[in-house]
Coordinates of C-alpha atoms in Angstrom, one line a residue:
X1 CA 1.0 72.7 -57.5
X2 CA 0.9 75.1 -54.8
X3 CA 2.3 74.5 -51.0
X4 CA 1.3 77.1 -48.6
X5 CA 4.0 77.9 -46.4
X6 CA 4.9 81.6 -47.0
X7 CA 7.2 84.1 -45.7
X8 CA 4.7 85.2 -43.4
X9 CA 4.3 81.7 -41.9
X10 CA 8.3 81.3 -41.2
X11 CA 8.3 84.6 -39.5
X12 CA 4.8 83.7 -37.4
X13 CA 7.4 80.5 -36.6
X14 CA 10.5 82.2 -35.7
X15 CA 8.5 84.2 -33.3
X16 CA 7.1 81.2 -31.8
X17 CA 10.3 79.8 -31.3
X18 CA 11.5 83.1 -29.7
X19 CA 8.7 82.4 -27.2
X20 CA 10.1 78.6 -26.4
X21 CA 13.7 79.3 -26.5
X22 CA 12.7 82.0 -23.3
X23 CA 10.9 79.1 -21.7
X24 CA 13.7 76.9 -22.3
X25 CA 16.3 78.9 -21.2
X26 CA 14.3 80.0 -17.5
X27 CA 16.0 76.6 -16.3
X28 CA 19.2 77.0 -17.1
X29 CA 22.4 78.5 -16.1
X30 CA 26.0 79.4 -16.0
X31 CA 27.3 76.2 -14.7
X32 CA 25.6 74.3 -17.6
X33 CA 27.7 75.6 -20.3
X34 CA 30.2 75.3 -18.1
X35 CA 30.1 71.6 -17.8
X36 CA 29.9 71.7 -21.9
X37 CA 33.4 73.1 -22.2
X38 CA 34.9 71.5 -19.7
X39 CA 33.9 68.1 -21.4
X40 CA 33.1 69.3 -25.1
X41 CA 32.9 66.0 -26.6
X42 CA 29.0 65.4 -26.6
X43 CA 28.6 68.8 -28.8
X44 CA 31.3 67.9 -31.1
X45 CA 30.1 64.2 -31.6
X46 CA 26.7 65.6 -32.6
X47 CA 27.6 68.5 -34.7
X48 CA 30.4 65.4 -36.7
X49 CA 26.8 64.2 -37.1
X50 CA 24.9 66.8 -38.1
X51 CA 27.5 68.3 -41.0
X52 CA 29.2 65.2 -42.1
X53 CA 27.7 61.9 -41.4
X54 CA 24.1 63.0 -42.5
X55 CA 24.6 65.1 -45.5
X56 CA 27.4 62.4 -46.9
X57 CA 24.7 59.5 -46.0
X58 CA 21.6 60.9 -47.8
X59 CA 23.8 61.8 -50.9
X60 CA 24.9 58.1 -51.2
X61 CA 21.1 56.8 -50.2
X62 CA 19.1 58.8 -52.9
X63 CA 21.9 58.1 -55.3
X64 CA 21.6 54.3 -54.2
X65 CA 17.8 54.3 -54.7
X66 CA 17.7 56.8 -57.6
X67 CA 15.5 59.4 -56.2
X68 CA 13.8 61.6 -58.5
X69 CA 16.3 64.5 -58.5
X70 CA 14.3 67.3 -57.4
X71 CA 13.1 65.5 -54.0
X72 CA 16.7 64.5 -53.5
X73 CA 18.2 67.7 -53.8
X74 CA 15.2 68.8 -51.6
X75 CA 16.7 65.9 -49.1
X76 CA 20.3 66.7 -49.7
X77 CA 19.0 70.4 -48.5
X78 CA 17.4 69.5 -45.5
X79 CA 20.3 67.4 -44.8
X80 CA 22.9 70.2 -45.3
X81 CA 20.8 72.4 -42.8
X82 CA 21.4 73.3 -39.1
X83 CA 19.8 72.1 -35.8
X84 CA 16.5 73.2 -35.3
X85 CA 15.0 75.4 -32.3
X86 CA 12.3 72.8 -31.6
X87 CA 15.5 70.6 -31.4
X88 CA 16.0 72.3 -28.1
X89 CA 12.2 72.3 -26.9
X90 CA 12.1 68.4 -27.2
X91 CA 15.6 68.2 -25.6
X92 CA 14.2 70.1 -22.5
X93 CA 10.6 68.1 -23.0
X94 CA 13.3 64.7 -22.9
X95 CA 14.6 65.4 -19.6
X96 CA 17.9 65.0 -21.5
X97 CA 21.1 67.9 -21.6
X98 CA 19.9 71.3 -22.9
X99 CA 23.0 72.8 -22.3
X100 CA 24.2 70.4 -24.7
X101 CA 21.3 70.6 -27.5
X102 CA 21.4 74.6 -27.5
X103 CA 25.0 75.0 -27.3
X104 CA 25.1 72.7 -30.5
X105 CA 22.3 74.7 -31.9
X106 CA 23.8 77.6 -31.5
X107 CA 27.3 76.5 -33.0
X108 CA 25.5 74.6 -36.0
X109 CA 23.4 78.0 -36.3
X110 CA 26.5 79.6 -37.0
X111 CA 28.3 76.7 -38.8
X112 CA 25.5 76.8 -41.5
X113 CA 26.8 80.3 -42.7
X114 CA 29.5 78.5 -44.5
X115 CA 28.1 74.2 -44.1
X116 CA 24.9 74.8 -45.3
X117 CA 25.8 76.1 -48.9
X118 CA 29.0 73.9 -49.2
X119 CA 27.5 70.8 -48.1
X120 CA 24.2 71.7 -50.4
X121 CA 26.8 71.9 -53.2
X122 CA 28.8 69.4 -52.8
X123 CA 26.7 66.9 -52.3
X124 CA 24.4 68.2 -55.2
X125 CA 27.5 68.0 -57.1
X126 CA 28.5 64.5 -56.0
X127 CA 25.5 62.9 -57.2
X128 CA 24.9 62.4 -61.1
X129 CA 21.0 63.0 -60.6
X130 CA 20.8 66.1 -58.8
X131 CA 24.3 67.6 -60.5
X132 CA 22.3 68.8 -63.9
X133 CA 19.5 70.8 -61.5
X134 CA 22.0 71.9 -58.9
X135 CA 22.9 76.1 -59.4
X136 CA 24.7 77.8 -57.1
X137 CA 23.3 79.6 -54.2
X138 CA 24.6 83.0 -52.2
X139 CA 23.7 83.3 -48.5
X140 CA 23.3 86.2 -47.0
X141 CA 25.5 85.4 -43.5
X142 CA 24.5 88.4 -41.8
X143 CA 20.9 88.1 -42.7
X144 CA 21.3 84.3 -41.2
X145 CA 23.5 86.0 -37.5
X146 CA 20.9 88.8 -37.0
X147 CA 18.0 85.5 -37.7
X148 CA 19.8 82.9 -35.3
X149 CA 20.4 86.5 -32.7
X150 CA 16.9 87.5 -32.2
X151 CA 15.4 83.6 -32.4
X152 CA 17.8 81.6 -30.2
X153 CA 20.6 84.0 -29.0
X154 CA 18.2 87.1 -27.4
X155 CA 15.4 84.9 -25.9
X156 CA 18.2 82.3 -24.3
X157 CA 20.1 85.8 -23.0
X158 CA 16.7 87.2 -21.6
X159 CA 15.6 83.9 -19.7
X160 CA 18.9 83.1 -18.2
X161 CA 19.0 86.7 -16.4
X162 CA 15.2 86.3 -15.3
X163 CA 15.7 82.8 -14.2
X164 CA 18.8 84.1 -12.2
X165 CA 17.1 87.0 -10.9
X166 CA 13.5 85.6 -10.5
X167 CA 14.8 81.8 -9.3
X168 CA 11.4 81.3 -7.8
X169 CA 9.3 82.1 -10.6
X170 CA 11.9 80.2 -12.8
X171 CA 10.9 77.1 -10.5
X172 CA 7.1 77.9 -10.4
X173 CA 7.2 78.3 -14.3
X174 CA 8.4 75.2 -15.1
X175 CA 5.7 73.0 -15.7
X176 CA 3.0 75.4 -17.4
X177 CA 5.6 76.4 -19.4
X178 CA 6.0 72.5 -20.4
X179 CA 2.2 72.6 -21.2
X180 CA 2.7 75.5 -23.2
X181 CA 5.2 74.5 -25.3
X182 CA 3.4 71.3 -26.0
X183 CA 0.4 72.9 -26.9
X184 CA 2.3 75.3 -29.4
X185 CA 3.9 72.5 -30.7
X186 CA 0.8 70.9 -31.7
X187 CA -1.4 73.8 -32.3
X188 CA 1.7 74.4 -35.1
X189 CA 1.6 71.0 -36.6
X190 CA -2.1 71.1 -36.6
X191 CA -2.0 74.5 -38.5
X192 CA 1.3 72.9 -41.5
X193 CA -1.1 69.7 -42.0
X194 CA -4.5 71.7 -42.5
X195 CA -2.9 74.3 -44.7
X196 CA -1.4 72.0 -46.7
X197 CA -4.1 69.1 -46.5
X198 CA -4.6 69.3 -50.8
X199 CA -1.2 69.5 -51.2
X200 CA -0.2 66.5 -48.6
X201 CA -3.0 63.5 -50.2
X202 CA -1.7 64.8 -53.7
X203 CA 1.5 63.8 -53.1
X204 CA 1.6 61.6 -50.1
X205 CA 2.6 58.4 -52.2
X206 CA 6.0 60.3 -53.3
X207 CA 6.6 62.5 -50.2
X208 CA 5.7 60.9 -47.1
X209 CA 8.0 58.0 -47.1
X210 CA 11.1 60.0 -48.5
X211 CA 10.4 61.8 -45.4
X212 CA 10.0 59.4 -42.6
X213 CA 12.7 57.4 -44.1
X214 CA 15.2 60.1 -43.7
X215 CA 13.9 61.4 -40.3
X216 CA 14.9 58.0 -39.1
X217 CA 18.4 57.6 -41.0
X218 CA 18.9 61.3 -39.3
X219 CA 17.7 59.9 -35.8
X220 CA 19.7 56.2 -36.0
X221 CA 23.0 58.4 -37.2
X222 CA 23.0 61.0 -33.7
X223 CA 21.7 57.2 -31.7
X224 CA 24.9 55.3 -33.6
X225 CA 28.0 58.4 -33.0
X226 CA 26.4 59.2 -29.7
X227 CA 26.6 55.7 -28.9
X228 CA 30.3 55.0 -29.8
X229 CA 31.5 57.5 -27.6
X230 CA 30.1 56.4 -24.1
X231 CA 28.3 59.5 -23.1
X232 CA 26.5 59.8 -20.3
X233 CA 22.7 58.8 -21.0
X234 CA 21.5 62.5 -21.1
X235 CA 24.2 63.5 -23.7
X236 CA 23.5 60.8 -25.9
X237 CA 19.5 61.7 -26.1
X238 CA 20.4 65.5 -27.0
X239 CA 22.5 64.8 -29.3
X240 CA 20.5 62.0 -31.3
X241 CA 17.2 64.7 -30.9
X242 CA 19.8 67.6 -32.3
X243 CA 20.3 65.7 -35.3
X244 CA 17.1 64.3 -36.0
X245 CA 15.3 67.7 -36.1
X246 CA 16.6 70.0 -38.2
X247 CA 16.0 73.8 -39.1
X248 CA 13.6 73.2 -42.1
X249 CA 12.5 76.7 -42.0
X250 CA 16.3 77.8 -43.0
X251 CA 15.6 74.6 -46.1
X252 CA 12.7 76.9 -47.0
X253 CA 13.9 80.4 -47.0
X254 CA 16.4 79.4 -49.0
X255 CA 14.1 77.4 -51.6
X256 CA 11.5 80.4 -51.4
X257 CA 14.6 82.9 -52.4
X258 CA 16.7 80.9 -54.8
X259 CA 14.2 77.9 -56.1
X260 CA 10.5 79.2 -55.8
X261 CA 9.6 76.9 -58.8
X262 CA 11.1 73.7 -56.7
X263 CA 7.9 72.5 -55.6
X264 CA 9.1 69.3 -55.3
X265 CA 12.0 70.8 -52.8
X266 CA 9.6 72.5 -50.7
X267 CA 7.2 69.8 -50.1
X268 CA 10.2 67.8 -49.1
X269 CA 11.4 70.6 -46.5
X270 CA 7.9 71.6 -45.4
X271 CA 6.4 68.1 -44.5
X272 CA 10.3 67.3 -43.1
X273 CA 9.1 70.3 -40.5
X274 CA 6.3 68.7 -39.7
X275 CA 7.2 65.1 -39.5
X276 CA 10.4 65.6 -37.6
X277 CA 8.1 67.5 -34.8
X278 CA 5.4 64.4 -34.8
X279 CA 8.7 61.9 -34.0
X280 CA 10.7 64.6 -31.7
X281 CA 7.3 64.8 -29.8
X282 CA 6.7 60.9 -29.6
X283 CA 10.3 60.5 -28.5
X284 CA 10.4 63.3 -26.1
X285 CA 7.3 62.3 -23.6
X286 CA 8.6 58.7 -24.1
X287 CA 11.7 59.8 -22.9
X288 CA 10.5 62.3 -20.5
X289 CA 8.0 59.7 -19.1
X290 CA 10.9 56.9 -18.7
X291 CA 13.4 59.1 -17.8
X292 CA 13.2 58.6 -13.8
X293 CA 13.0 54.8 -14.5
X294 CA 16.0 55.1 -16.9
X295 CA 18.2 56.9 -14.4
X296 CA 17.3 54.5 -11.9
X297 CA 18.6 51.4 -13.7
X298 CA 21.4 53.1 -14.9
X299 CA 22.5 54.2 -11.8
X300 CA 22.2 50.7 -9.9
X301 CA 25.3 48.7 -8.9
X302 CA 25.6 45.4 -9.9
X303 CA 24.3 42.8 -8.2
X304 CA 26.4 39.7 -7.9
X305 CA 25.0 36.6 -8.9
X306 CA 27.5 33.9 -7.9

């Protein structure tokens, strides 16, 4: 069984991405970041998250339910990976922090150097099903900083200076660029489903619910430790959206380079890349739509009722 969902899709993706990040990035500036380092909490809550709390949770849930051992290593991958781009993209579509989703990209980006084959490991290790398959894998680090430069570090670069030097078109550019990136989005999950379409009914009964199933566990884990910490509203949706989508395309090149006879891994990672932009989407124009309302009863004083 065959999924389609080459190299030459992944790159096609990475320049797409390239594309949003510059939109993206048009509305922000210096004094964003700053904000993040004077109160770093928000990223390091979500990045605790990402590396630890989600990895360590779907080792001990597919060893709970005895998944087969190929789709849980396939999970245990996807679990061990960074942020994604579009994790950004729904931030921004949110109305939520996007200082704080693509600082923590970037810093999980980089993280996943040395988290994303350690974590894939150990965990692989840690559960008795997965242990026999498990082999060990070499990343290429430089391969992964000149990826994570040219995808998220040289568009964000390029749209901060023309937003700072263009501020007007930054502010005219906003909302086609909203469009835009919506229509992408979908014109890209469109494109995964038909492609894969054989692939997808073949295995729906086995893949589909591992999926969704862990989407959620990823999104209730960023909801639960953003929640704990009593972040401001806007933190707390970045950081819950920067843990439930993750970098599939990173799950992929590595199972294309070191387990192209995991079919059973890729399906998990490639329908995880197109299920995690189905609920970032739904979740984003929720937010996005509720956000002014949200604000509003947040920010109210307390009436007293005596």
């Amino acid at each position: 069984m065959e999924v389609h969902f080459g190299s030459n899709n992944l790159l096609i993706l990475n320049v797409i991405l390239a594309f949003m990040m510059f939109g993206v990035s048009l509305s922000l500036t210096g004094a964003d970041f700053r904000r993040v380092l004077q109160r770093p909490d928000a990223p390091i809550v979500g990045l605790i998250a990402q590396f630890v709390l989600l990895p360590a949770a779907t080792c001990l849930t597919t060893w709970y339910f005895d998944v087969d051992p190929q789709l849980a290593l396939g999970m245990i991958l996807v679990a061990s990976c960074p942020g994604g781009s579009f994790s950004n993209i729904m931030t921004w579509l949110a109305r939520a922090n996007v200082a704080v989703s693509v600082s923590m990209t970037a810093v999980s980006s980089l993280a996943a150097m040395f988290l994303t084959p350690f974590n894939f490991a150990l965990y692989g290790y840690i559960n008795p099903n997965t242990r026999s398959i498990l082999t060990e894998i070499q990343l290429d680090s430089m391969d992964i900083l000149v990826l994570v430069a040219l995808v998220l570090g040289l568009p964000l670069v390029i749209g901060m200076l023309m937003g700072k030097a263009f501020p007007a078109f930054a502010q005219a550019a906003q909302k086609p660029m909203r469009v835009v990136t919506l229509l992408v989005l979908f014109l890209f999950v469109g494109v995964a489903f038909g492609n894969n379409m054989d692939v997808f009914l073949a295995t729906a009964d086995r893949i589909v619910g591992l999926v969704v199933l862990q989407n959620l566990l990823a999104l209730g884990l960023g909801a639960f430790a953003a929640g704990l910490t009593g972040l401001p509203r806007n933190d707390r949706r970045a950081i819950t959206i920067e843990v439930g989508i993750q970098n599939s395309g990173l799950g992929l090149a590595i199972l294309f380079t070191f387990f192209p006879d995991a079919s059973e891994m890729i399906l998990i990672a490639a329908f995880w890349g197109v299920w995690h932009l189905v609920t970032g989407l739904l979740l984003a124009f929720w937010w996005g739509r509720h956000s002014g309302d949200d604000q509003a009863a947040e920010d109210a004083p307390c009436k007293d009722v005596s």
